[in-house]
């Protein structure tokens, strides 16, 4: 990726880099607004600029953002293509990638495995995500979503005890930052209570069913 540049070239690269940064940040803002297709448009424009600048780390980060937006917009074919590109770049610069970037790639990859019905691969990848988050001492909405998905996977695999552990962790994390009437809480309460019924933990199941109402 490295190349010798003159002062005029550097100015051009700086301008292109600033433009790419702005496009990327706009894409991230649009994701927060739920405008995933539009976000992807800006992510892909930013990717082009980062690639032209030979900024491989920024290019990878942008590819990961575009992959996530594609999956959220249910454009799975495009998401798969972008995920493969992300993995290729990641393998080229693996020793330079920060954990915060790597976990976003893992989240996309695990979700794609889940969509593809590859529960074992999804579980292994999600567990790696959780291990890194625990090492970083981070608990946020993404970790809660991953724990919920792990609960779902273990439930599908028949390991109800582990499923309960991850559903419980997802509940605890989300209760820390969501309002009691948030629909996301009701959804996970419902999932968790159904599992507790399977485990014959009826009093706990009743408590979460009531919370879900």
Tab-separated table of C-alpha atoms in Angstrom:
chain	number	residue	atom	x	y	z
A	1	UNK	CA	0.000	0.000	0.000
A	2	UNK	CA	2.931	2.399	0.549
A	3	UNK	CA	4.169	4.728	-2.197
A	4	UNK	CA	6.285	7.858	-2.484
A	5	UNK	CA	4.288	11.055	-2.963
A	6	UNK	CA	5.134	14.683	-3.500
A	7	UNK	CA	3.658	17.610	-1.593
A	8	UNK	CA	0.935	18.218	-4.195
A	9	UNK	CA	-0.015	14.526	-4.148
A	10	UNK	CA	-0.157	14.595	-0.370
A	11	UNK	CA	-2.584	17.509	-0.480
A	12	UNK	CA	-4.774	15.577	-2.879
A	13	UNK	CA	-4.641	12.537	-0.623
A	14	UNK	CA	-5.507	14.632	2.425
A	15	UNK	CA	-8.546	16.102	0.695
A	16	UNK	CA	-9.633	12.677	-0.477
A	17	UNK	CA	-9.117	11.299	3.020
A	18	UNK	CA	-11.196	14.082	4.565
A	19	UNK	CA	-13.964	13.430	2.056
A	20	UNK	CA	-13.872	9.711	2.812
A	21	UNK	CA	-14.020	10.367	6.553
A	22	UNK	CA	-17.073	12.595	6.089
A	23	UNK	CA	-18.813	10.011	3.903
A	24	UNK	CA	-18.095	7.271	6.424
A	25	UNK	CA	-19.404	9.306	9.363
A	26	UNK	CA	-22.535	10.168	7.394
A	27	UNK	CA	-23.036	6.467	6.693
A	28	UNK	CA	-22.738	5.688	10.398
A	29	UNK	CA	-25.289	8.392	11.245
A	30	UNK	CA	-27.722	7.004	8.677
A	31	UNK	CA	-27.356	3.522	10.159
A	32	UNK	CA	-28.403	4.945	13.520
A	33	UNK	CA	-31.467	6.403	11.780
A	34	UNK	CA	-32.310	3.044	10.236
A	35	UNK	CA	-31.666	4.266	6.668
A	36	UNK	CA	-29.504	1.314	5.737
A	37	UNK	CA	-29.625	1.455	1.929
A	38	UNK	CA	-28.732	5.135	1.907
A	39	UNK	CA	-25.989	4.493	4.467
A	40	UNK	CA	-24.533	1.852	2.203
A	41	UNK	CA	-24.335	4.331	-0.662
A	42	UNK	CA	-22.120	6.602	1.424
A	43	UNK	CA	-20.078	3.724	2.842
A	44	UNK	CA	-19.253	2.463	-0.647
A	45	UNK	CA	-18.283	5.968	-1.809
A	46	UNK	CA	-16.006	6.251	1.218
A	47	UNK	CA	-14.533	2.826	0.453
A	48	UNK	CA	-13.558	4.010	-3.030
A	49	UNK	CA	-11.770	7.051	-1.614
A	50	UNK	CA	-9.985	5.078	1.094
A	51	UNK	CA	-8.879	2.525	-1.501
A	52	UNK	CA	-7.541	5.266	-3.779
A	53	UNK	CA	-5.637	6.652	-0.785
A	54	UNK	CA	-4.202	3.194	-0.055
A	55	UNK	CA	-5.497	3.500	3.504
A	56	UNK	CA	-6.108	-0.204	4.086
A	57	UNK	CA	-7.256	0.049	7.709
A	58	UNK	CA	-9.828	2.726	6.918
A	59	UNK	CA	-10.896	0.760	3.833
A	60	UNK	CA	-11.449	-2.342	5.977
A	61	UNK	CA	-13.427	-0.388	8.571
A	62	UNK	CA	-15.616	1.044	5.827
A	63	UNK	CA	-16.178	-2.373	4.233
A	64	UNK	CA	-17.284	-3.693	7.621
A	65	UNK	CA	-19.737	-0.805	7.998
A	66	UNK	CA	-21.116	-1.437	4.512
A	67	UNK	CA	-21.485	-5.150	5.248
A	68	UNK	CA	-23.440	-4.436	8.399
A	69	UNK	CA	-25.727	-1.975	6.609
A	70	UNK	CA	-26.333	-4.517	3.832
A	71	UNK	CA	-27.381	-7.202	6.288
A	72	UNK	CA	-29.642	-4.788	8.126
A	73	UNK	CA	-31.315	-3.823	4.855
A	74	UNK	CA	-31.690	-7.569	4.155
A	75	UNK	CA	-29.529	-7.361	1.054
A	76	UNK	CA	-27.785	-10.615	1.897
A	77	UNK	CA	-26.133	-11.131	-1.490
A	78	UNK	CA	-24.383	-7.757	-1.284
A	79	UNK	CA	-23.574	-8.370	2.383
A	80	UNK	CA	-21.947	-11.705	1.527
A	81	UNK	CA	-19.849	-10.081	-1.198
A	82	UNK	CA	-18.703	-7.273	1.114
A	83	UNK	CA	-17.963	-9.748	3.897
A	84	UNK	CA	-15.674	-11.697	1.573
A	85	UNK	CA	-13.873	-8.488	0.594
A	86	UNK	CA	-13.499	-7.604	4.283
A	87	UNK	CA	-11.966	-10.995	5.023
A	88	UNK	CA	-9.500	-10.657	2.148
A	89	UNK	CA	-8.301	-7.247	3.376
A	90	UNK	CA	-8.237	-8.472	6.969
A	91	UNK	CA	-5.974	-11.374	6.036
A	92	UNK	CA	-3.608	-8.956	4.300
A	93	UNK	CA	-3.222	-6.629	7.304
A	94	UNK	CA	-4.228	-8.865	10.205
A	95	UNK	CA	-1.360	-7.892	12.509
A	96	UNK	CA	-2.339	-4.215	12.270
A	97	UNK	CA	-6.067	-4.524	13.009
A	98	UNK	CA	-7.312	-3.238	16.355
A	99	UNK	CA	-9.679	-5.377	18.425
A	100	UNK	CA	-12.433	-2.782	18.049
A	101	UNK	CA	-12.351	-3.252	14.268
A	102	UNK	CA	-11.882	-7.025	14.403
A	103	UNK	CA	-14.945	-7.582	16.601
A	104	UNK	CA	-17.124	-5.728	14.086
A	105	UNK	CA	-15.893	-8.115	11.398
A	106	UNK	CA	-16.594	-11.087	13.689
A	107	UNK	CA	-20.117	-9.826	14.356
A	108	UNK	CA	-20.850	-9.587	10.624
A	109	UNK	CA	-19.351	-13.008	9.939
A	110	UNK	CA	-21.228	-14.717	12.770
A	111	UNK	CA	-24.497	-13.130	11.669
A	112	UNK	CA	-23.970	-14.330	8.099
A	113	UNK	CA	-23.328	-17.864	9.376
A	114	UNK	CA	-26.530	-17.607	11.412
A	115	UNK	CA	-28.528	-16.472	8.379
A	116	UNK	CA	-27.044	-19.373	6.416
A	117	UNK	CA	-28.136	-21.896	9.063
A	118	UNK	CA	-24.530	-22.701	10.006
A	119	UNK	CA	-25.181	-22.652	13.743
A	120	UNK	CA	-21.899	-24.239	14.787
A	121	UNK	CA	-19.781	-21.724	12.839
A	122	UNK	CA	-21.946	-18.861	14.045
A	123	UNK	CA	-21.622	-19.965	17.676
A	124	UNK	CA	-17.821	-20.275	17.489
A	125	UNK	CA	-17.490	-16.842	15.891
A	126	UNK	CA	-19.872	-15.162	18.321
A	127	UNK	CA	-18.006	-16.701	21.265
A	128	UNK	CA	-14.764	-15.201	19.963
A	129	UNK	CA	-16.560	-11.829	19.823
A	130	UNK	CA	-17.643	-12.256	23.461
A	131	UNK	CA	-14.144	-13.220	24.603
A	132	UNK	CA	-12.660	-10.084	23.074
A	133	UNK	CA	-15.401	-7.873	24.524
A	134	UNK	CA	-14.809	-9.382	27.954
A	135	UNK	CA	-11.075	-8.766	27.630
A	136	UNK	CA	-11.818	-5.143	26.723
A	137	UNK	CA	-14.302	-4.947	29.640
A	138	UNK	CA	-17.039	-3.654	27.349
A	139	UNK	CA	-20.754	-4.139	27.692
A	140	UNK	CA	-23.013	-2.470	25.145
A	141	UNK	CA	-25.975	-3.046	22.858
A	142	UNK	CA	-23.911	-5.104	20.400
A	143	UNK	CA	-22.767	-7.468	23.123
A	144	UNK	CA	-26.378	-7.809	24.279
A	145	UNK	CA	-27.474	-8.687	20.732
A	146	UNK	CA	-24.671	-11.224	20.405
A	147	UNK	CA	-25.576	-12.832	23.747
A	148	UNK	CA	-29.201	-13.017	22.615
A	149	UNK	CA	-28.130	-14.715	19.385
A	150	UNK	CA	-25.942	-17.147	21.316
A	151	UNK	CA	-28.917	-17.940	23.524
A	152	UNK	CA	-30.952	-18.648	20.411
A	153	UNK	CA	-28.217	-20.865	18.937
A	154	UNK	CA	-27.723	-22.905	22.116
A	155	UNK	CA	-31.486	-23.272	22.408
A	156	UNK	CA	-31.679	-24.588	18.833
A	157	UNK	CA	-28.821	-26.971	19.583
A	158	UNK	CA	-30.617	-28.271	22.669
A	159	UNK	CA	-28.144	-26.884	25.232
A	160	UNK	CA	-30.760	-25.121	27.335
A	161	UNK	CA	-28.476	-24.395	30.291
A	162	UNK	CA	-25.990	-22.421	28.190
A	163	UNK	CA	-28.861	-20.798	26.326
A	164	UNK	CA	-30.258	-19.536	29.622
A	165	UNK	CA	-26.872	-18.122	30.642
A	166	UNK	CA	-26.586	-16.043	27.486
A	167	UNK	CA	-30.221	-14.927	27.455
A	168	UNK	CA	-29.790	-13.845	31.072
A	169	UNK	CA	-26.666	-11.875	30.241
A	170	UNK	CA	-28.424	-10.191	27.330
A	171	UNK	CA	-31.278	-9.219	29.655
A	172	UNK	CA	-28.911	-7.773	32.273
A	173	UNK	CA	-26.975	-5.725	29.734
A	174	UNK	CA	-30.077	-4.329	28.055
A	175	UNK	CA	-31.719	-3.476	31.370
A	176	UNK	CA	-28.711	-1.269	32.101
A	177	UNK	CA	-29.242	1.079	29.165
A	178	UNK	CA	-32.812	0.660	27.889
A	179	UNK	CA	-36.005	2.113	29.327
A	180	UNK	CA	-38.343	-0.458	30.936
A	181	UNK	CA	-40.955	-0.023	28.178
A	182	UNK	CA	-38.492	-0.408	25.281
A	183	UNK	CA	-39.766	-3.026	22.757
A	184	UNK	CA	-36.294	-4.597	22.580
A	185	UNK	CA	-36.577	-5.540	26.246
A	186	UNK	CA	-40.005	-7.075	25.741
A	187	UNK	CA	-38.631	-9.191	22.889
A	188	UNK	CA	-35.772	-10.611	24.911
A	189	UNK	CA	-37.979	-11.086	28.005
A	190	UNK	CA	-40.283	-13.190	25.848
A	191	UNK	CA	-37.386	-15.286	24.514
A	192	UNK	CA	-35.955	-15.801	27.961
A	193	UNK	CA	-39.274	-16.710	29.586
A	194	UNK	CA	-39.953	-19.345	26.917
A	195	UNK	CA	-36.618	-20.955	27.672
A	196	UNK	CA	-37.198	-20.822	31.424
A	197	UNK	CA	-40.475	-22.699	30.913
A	198	UNK	CA	-38.542	-25.440	29.097
A	199	UNK	CA	-36.217	-25.613	32.105
A	200	UNK	CA	-39.216	-25.836	34.464
A	201	UNK	CA	-38.165	-22.573	36.134
A	202	UNK	CA	-41.751	-21.396	36.189
A	203	UNK	CA	-41.546	-18.622	38.789
A	204	UNK	CA	-38.749	-16.908	36.881
A	205	UNK	CA	-40.592	-17.429	33.590
A	206	UNK	CA	-43.696	-15.782	35.020
A	207	UNK	CA	-41.687	-12.772	36.153
A	208	UNK	CA	-40.255	-12.169	32.680
A	209	UNK	CA	-43.553	-12.823	30.935
A	210	UNK	CA	-45.118	-10.122	33.072
A	211	UNK	CA	-42.281	-7.776	32.200
A	212	UNK	CA	-42.784	-8.509	28.508
A	213	UNK	CA	-46.431	-7.383	28.604
